[in-house]
PDB file of N, CA, C and O in Angstrom:
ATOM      1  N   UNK A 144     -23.859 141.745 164.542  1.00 49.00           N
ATOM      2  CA  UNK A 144     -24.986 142.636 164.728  1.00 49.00           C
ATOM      3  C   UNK A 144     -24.522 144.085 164.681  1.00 49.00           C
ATOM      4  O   UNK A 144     -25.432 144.914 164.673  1.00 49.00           O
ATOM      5  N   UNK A 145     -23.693 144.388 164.659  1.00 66.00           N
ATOM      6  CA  UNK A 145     -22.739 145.742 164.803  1.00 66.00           C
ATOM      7  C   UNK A 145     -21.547 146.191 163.521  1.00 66.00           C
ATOM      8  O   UNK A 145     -20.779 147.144 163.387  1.00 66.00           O
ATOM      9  N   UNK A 146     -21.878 144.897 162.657  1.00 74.00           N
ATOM     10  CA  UNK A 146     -21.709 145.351 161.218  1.00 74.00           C
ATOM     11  C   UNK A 146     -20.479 144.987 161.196  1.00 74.00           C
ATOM     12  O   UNK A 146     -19.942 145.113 160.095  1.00 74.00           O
ATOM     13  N   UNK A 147     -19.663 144.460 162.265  1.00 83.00           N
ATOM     14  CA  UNK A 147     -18.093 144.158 161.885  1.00 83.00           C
ATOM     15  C   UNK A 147     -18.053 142.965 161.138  1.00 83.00           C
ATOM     16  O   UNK A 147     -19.007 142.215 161.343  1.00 83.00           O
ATOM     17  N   UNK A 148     -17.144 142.556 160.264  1.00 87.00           N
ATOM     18  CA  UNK A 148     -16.253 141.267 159.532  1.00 87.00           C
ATOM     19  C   UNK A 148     -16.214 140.837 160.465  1.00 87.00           C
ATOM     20  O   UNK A 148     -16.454 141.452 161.504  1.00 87.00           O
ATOM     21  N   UNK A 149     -15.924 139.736 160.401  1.00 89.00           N
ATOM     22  CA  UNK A 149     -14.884 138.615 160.733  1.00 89.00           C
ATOM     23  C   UNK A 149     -13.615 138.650 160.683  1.00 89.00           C
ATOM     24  O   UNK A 149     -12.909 137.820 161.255  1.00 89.00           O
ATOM     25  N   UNK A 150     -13.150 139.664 159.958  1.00 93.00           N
ATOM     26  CA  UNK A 150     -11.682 139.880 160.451  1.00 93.00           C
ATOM     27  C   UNK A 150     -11.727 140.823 161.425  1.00 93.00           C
ATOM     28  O   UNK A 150     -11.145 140.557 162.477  1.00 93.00           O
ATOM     29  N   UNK A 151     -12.329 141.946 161.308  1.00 93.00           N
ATOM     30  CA  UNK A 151     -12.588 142.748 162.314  1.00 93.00           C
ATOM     31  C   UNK A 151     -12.647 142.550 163.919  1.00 93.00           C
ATOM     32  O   UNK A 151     -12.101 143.085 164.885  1.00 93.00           O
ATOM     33  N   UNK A 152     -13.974 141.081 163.632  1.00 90.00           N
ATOM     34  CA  UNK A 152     -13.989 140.694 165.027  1.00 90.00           C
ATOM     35  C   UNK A 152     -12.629 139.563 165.893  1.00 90.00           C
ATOM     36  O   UNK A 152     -12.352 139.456 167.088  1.00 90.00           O
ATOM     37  N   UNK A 153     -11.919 138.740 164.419  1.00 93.00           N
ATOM     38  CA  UNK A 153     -10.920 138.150 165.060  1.00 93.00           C
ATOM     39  C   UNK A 153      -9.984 139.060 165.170  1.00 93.00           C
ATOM     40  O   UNK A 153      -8.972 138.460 165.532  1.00 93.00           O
ATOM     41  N   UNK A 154      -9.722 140.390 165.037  1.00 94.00           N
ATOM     42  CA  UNK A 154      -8.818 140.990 165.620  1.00 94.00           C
ATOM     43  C   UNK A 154      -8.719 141.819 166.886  1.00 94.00           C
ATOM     44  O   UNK A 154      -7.754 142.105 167.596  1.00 94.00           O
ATOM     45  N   UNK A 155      -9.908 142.095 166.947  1.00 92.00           N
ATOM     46  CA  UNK A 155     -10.884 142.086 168.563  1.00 92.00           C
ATOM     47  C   UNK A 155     -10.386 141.331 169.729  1.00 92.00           C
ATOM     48  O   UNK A 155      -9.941 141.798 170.778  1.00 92.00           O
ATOM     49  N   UNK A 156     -10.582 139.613 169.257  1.00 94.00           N
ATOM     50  CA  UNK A 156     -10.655 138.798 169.852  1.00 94.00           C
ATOM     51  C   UNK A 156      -8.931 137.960 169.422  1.00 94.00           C
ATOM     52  O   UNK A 156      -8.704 136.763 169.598  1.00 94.00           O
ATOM     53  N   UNK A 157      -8.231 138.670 169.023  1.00 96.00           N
ATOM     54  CA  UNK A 157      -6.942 138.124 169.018  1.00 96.00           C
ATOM     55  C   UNK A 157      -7.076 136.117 168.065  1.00 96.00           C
ATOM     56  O   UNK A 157      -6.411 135.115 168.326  1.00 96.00           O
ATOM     57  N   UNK A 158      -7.729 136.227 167.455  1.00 96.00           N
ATOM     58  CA  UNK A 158      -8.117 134.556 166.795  1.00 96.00           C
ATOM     59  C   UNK A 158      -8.332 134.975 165.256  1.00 96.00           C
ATOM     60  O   UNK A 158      -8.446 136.157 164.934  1.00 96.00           O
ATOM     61  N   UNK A 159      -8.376 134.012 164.411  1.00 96.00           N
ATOM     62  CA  UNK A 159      -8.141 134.006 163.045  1.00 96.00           C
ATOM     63  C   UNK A 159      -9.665 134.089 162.611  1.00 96.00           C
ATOM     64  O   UNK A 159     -10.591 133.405 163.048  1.00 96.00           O
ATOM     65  N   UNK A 160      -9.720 135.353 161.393  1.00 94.00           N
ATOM     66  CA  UNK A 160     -11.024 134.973 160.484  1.00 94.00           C
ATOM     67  C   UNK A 160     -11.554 133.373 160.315  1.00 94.00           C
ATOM     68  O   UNK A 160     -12.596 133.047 159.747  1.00 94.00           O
ATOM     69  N   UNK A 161     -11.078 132.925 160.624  1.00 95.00           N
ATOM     70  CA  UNK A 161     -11.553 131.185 159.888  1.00 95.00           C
ATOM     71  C   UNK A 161     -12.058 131.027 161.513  1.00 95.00           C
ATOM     72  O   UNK A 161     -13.281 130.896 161.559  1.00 95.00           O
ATOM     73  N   UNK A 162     -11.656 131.016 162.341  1.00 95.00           N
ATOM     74  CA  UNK A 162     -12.482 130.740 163.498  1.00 95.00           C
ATOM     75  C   UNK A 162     -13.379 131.348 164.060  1.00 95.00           C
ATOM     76  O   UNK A 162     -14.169 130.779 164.813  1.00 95.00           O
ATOM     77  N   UNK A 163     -13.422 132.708 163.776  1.00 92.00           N
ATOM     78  CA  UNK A 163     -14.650 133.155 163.846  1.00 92.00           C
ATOM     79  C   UNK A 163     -15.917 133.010 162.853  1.00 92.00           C
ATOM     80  O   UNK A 163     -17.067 133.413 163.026  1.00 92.00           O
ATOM     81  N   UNK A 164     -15.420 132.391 161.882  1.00 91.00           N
ATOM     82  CA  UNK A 164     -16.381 131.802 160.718  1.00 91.00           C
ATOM     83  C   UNK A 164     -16.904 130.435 161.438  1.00 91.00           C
ATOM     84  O   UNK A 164     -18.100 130.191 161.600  1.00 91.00           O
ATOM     85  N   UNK A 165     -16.142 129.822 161.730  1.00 92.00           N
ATOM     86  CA  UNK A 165     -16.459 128.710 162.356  1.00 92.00           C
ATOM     87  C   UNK A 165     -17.178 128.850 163.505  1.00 92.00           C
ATOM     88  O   UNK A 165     -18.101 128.084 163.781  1.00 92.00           O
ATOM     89  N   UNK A 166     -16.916 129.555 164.046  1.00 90.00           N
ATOM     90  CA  UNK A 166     -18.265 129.959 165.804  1.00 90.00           C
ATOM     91  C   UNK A 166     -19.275 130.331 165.061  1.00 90.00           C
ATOM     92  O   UNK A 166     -20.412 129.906 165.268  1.00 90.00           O
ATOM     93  N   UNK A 167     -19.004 131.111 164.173  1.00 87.00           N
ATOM     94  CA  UNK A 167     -20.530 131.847 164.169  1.00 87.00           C
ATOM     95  C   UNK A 167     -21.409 130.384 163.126  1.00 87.00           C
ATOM     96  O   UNK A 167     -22.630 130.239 163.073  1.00 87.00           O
ATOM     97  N   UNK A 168     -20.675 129.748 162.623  1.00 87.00           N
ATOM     98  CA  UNK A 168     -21.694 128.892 161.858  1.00 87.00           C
ATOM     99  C   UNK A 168     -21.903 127.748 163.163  1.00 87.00           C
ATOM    100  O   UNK A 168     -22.911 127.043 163.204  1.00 87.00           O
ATOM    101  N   UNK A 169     -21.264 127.700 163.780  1.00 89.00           N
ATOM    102  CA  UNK A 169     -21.958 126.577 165.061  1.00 89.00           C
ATOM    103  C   UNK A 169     -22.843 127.387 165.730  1.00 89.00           C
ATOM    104  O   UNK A 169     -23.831 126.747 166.090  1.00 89.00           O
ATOM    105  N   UNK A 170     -22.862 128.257 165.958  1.00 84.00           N
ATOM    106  CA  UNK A 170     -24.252 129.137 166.538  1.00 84.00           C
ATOM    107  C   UNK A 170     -24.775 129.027 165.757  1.00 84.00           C
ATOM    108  O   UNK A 170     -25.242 127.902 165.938  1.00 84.00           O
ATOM    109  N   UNK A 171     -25.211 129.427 164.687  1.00 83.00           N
ATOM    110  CA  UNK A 171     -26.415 129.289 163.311  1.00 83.00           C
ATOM    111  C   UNK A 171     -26.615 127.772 163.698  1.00 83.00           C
ATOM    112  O   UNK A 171     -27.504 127.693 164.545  1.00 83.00           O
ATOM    113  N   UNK A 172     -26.172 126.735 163.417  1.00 86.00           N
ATOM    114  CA  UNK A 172     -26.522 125.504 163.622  1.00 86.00           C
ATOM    115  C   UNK A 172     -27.123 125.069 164.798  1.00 86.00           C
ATOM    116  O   UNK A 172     -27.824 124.068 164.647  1.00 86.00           O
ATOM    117  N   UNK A 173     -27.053 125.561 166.021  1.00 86.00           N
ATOM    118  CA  UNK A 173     -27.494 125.376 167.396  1.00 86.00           C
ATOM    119  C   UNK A 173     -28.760 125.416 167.207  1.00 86.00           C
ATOM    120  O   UNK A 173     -29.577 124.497 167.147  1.00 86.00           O
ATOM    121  N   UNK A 174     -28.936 127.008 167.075  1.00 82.00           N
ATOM    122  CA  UNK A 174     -30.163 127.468 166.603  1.00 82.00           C
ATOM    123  C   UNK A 174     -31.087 127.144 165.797  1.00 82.00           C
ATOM    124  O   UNK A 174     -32.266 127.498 165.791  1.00 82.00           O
ATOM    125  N   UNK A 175     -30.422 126.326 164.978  1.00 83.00           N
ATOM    126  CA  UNK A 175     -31.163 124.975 164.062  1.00 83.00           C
ATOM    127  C   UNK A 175     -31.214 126.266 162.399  1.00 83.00           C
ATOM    128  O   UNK A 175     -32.098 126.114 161.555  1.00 83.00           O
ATOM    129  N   UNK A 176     -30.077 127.457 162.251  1.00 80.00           N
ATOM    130  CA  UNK A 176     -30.497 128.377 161.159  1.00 80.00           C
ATOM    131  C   UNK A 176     -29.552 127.702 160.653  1.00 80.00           C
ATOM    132  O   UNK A 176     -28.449 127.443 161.135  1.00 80.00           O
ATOM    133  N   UNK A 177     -30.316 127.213 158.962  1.00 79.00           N
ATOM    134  CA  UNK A 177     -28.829 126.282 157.897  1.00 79.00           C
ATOM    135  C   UNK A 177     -28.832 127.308 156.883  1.00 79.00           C
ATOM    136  O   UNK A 177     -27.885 127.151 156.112  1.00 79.00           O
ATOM    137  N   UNK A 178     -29.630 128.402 156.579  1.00 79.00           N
ATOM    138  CA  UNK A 178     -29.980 129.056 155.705  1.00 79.00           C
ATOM    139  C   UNK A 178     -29.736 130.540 155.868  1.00 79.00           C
ATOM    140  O   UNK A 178     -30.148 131.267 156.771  1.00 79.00           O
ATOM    141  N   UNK A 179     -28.827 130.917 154.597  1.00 77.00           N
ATOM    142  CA  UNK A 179     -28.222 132.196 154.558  1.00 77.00           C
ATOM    143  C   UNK A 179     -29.617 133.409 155.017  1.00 77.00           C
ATOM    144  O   UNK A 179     -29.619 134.225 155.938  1.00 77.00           O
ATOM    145  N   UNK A 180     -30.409 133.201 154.265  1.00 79.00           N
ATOM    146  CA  UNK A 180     -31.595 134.085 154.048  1.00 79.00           C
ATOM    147  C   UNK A 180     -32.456 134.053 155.731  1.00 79.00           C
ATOM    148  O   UNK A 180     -33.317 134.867 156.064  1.00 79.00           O
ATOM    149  N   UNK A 181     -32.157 133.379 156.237  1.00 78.00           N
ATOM    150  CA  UNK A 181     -32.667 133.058 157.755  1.00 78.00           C
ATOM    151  C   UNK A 181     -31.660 133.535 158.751  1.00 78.00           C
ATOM    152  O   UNK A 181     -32.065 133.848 159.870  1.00 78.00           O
ATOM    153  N   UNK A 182     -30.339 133.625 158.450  1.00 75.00           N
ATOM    154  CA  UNK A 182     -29.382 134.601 159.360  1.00 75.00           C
ATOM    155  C   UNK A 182     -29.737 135.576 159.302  1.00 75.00           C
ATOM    156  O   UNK A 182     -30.223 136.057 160.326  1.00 75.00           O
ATOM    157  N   UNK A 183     -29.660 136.688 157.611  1.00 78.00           N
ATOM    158  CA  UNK A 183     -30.141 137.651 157.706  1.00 78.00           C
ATOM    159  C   UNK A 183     -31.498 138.090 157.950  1.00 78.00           C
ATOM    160  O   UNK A 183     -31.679 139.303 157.845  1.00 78.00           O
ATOM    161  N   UNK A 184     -32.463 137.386 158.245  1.00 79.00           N
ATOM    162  CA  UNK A 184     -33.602 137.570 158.753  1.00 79.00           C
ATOM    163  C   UNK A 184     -33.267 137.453 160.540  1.00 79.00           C
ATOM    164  O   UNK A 184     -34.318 137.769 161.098  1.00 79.00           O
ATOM    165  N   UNK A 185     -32.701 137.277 161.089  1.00 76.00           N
ATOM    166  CA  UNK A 185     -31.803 137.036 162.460  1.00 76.00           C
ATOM    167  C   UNK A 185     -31.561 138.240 163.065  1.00 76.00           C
ATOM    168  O   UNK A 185     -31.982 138.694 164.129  1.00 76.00           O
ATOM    169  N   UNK A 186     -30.718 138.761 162.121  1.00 74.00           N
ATOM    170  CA  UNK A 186     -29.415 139.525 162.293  1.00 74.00           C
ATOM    171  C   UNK A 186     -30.820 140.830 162.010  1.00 74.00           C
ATOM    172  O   UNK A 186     -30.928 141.506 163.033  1.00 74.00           O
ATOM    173  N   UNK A 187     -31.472 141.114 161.295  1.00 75.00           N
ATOM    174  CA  UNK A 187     -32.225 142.281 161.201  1.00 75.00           C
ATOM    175  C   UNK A 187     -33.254 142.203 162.262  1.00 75.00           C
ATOM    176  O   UNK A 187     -33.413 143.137 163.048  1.00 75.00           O
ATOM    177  N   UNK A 188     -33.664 141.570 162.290  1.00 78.00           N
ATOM    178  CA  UNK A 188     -34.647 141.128 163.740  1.00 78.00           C
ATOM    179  C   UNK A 188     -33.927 141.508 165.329  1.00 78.00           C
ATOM    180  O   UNK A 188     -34.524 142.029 166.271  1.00 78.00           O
ATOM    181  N   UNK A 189     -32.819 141.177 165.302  1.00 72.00           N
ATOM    182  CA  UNK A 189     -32.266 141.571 166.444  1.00 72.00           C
ATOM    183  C   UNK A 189     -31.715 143.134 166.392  1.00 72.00           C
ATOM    184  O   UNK A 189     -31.362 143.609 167.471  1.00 72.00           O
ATOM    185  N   UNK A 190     -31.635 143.824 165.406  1.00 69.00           N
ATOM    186  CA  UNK A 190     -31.074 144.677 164.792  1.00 69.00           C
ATOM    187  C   UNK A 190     -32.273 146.028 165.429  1.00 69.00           C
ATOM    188  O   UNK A 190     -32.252 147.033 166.140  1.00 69.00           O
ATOM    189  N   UNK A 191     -32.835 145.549 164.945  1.00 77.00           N
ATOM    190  CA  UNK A 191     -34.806 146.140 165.174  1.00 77.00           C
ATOM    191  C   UNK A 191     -34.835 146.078 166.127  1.00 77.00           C
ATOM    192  O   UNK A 191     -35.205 147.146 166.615  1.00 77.00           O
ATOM    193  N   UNK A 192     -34.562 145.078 167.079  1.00 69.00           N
ATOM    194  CA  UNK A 192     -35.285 145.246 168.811  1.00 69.00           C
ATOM    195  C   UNK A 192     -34.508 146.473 169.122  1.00 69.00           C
ATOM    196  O   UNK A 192     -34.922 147.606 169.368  1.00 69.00           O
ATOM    197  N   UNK A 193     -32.823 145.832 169.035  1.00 63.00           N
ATOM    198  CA  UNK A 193     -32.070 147.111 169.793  1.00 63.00           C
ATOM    199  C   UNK A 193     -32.557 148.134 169.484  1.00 63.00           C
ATOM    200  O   UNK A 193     -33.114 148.702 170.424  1.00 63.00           O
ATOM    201  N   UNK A 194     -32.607 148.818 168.211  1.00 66.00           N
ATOM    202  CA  UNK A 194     -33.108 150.051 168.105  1.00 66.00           C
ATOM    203  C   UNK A 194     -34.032 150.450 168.884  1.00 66.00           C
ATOM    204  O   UNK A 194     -33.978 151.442 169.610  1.00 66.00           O
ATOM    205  N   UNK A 195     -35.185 149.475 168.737  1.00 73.00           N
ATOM    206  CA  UNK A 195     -36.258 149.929 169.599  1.00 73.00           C
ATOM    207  C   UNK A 195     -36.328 150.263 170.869  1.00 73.00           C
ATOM    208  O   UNK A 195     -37.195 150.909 171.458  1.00 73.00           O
ATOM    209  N   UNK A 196     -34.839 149.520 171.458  1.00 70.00           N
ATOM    210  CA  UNK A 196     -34.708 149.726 172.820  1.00 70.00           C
ATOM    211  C   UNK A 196     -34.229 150.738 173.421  1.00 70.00           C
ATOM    212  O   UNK A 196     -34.257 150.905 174.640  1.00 70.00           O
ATOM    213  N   UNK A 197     -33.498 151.890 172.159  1.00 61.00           N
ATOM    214  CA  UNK A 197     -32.526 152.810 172.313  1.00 61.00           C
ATOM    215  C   UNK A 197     -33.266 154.027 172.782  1.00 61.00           C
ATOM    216  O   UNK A 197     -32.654 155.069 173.020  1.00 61.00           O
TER     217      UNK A 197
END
């Protein structure tokens, strides 16, 4: 939501790009999102509140 990679964020978080690929697609799946076009409908939606909240 803050625009970082995945490498970005596994270097954050001390863990490998591939596992943060892997969390974030088990969250999409939780959520029941299988579809690229439905993350980014996600990811802008949440994107929008914050702003709004700012």
């Amino acid at each position: 939501m803050q625009g970082c990679s995945n490498k970005e964020i596994a270097g954050q978080l001390n863990i490998s790009p591939r596992t943060v690929k892997q969390h974030l697609r088990t969250l999409f799946l939780r959520a029941g999102i299988r579809e690229g076009r439905k993350r980014v409908k996600l990811a802008i939606a949440m994107f929008t509140k914050e702003e709004a909240q700012s």
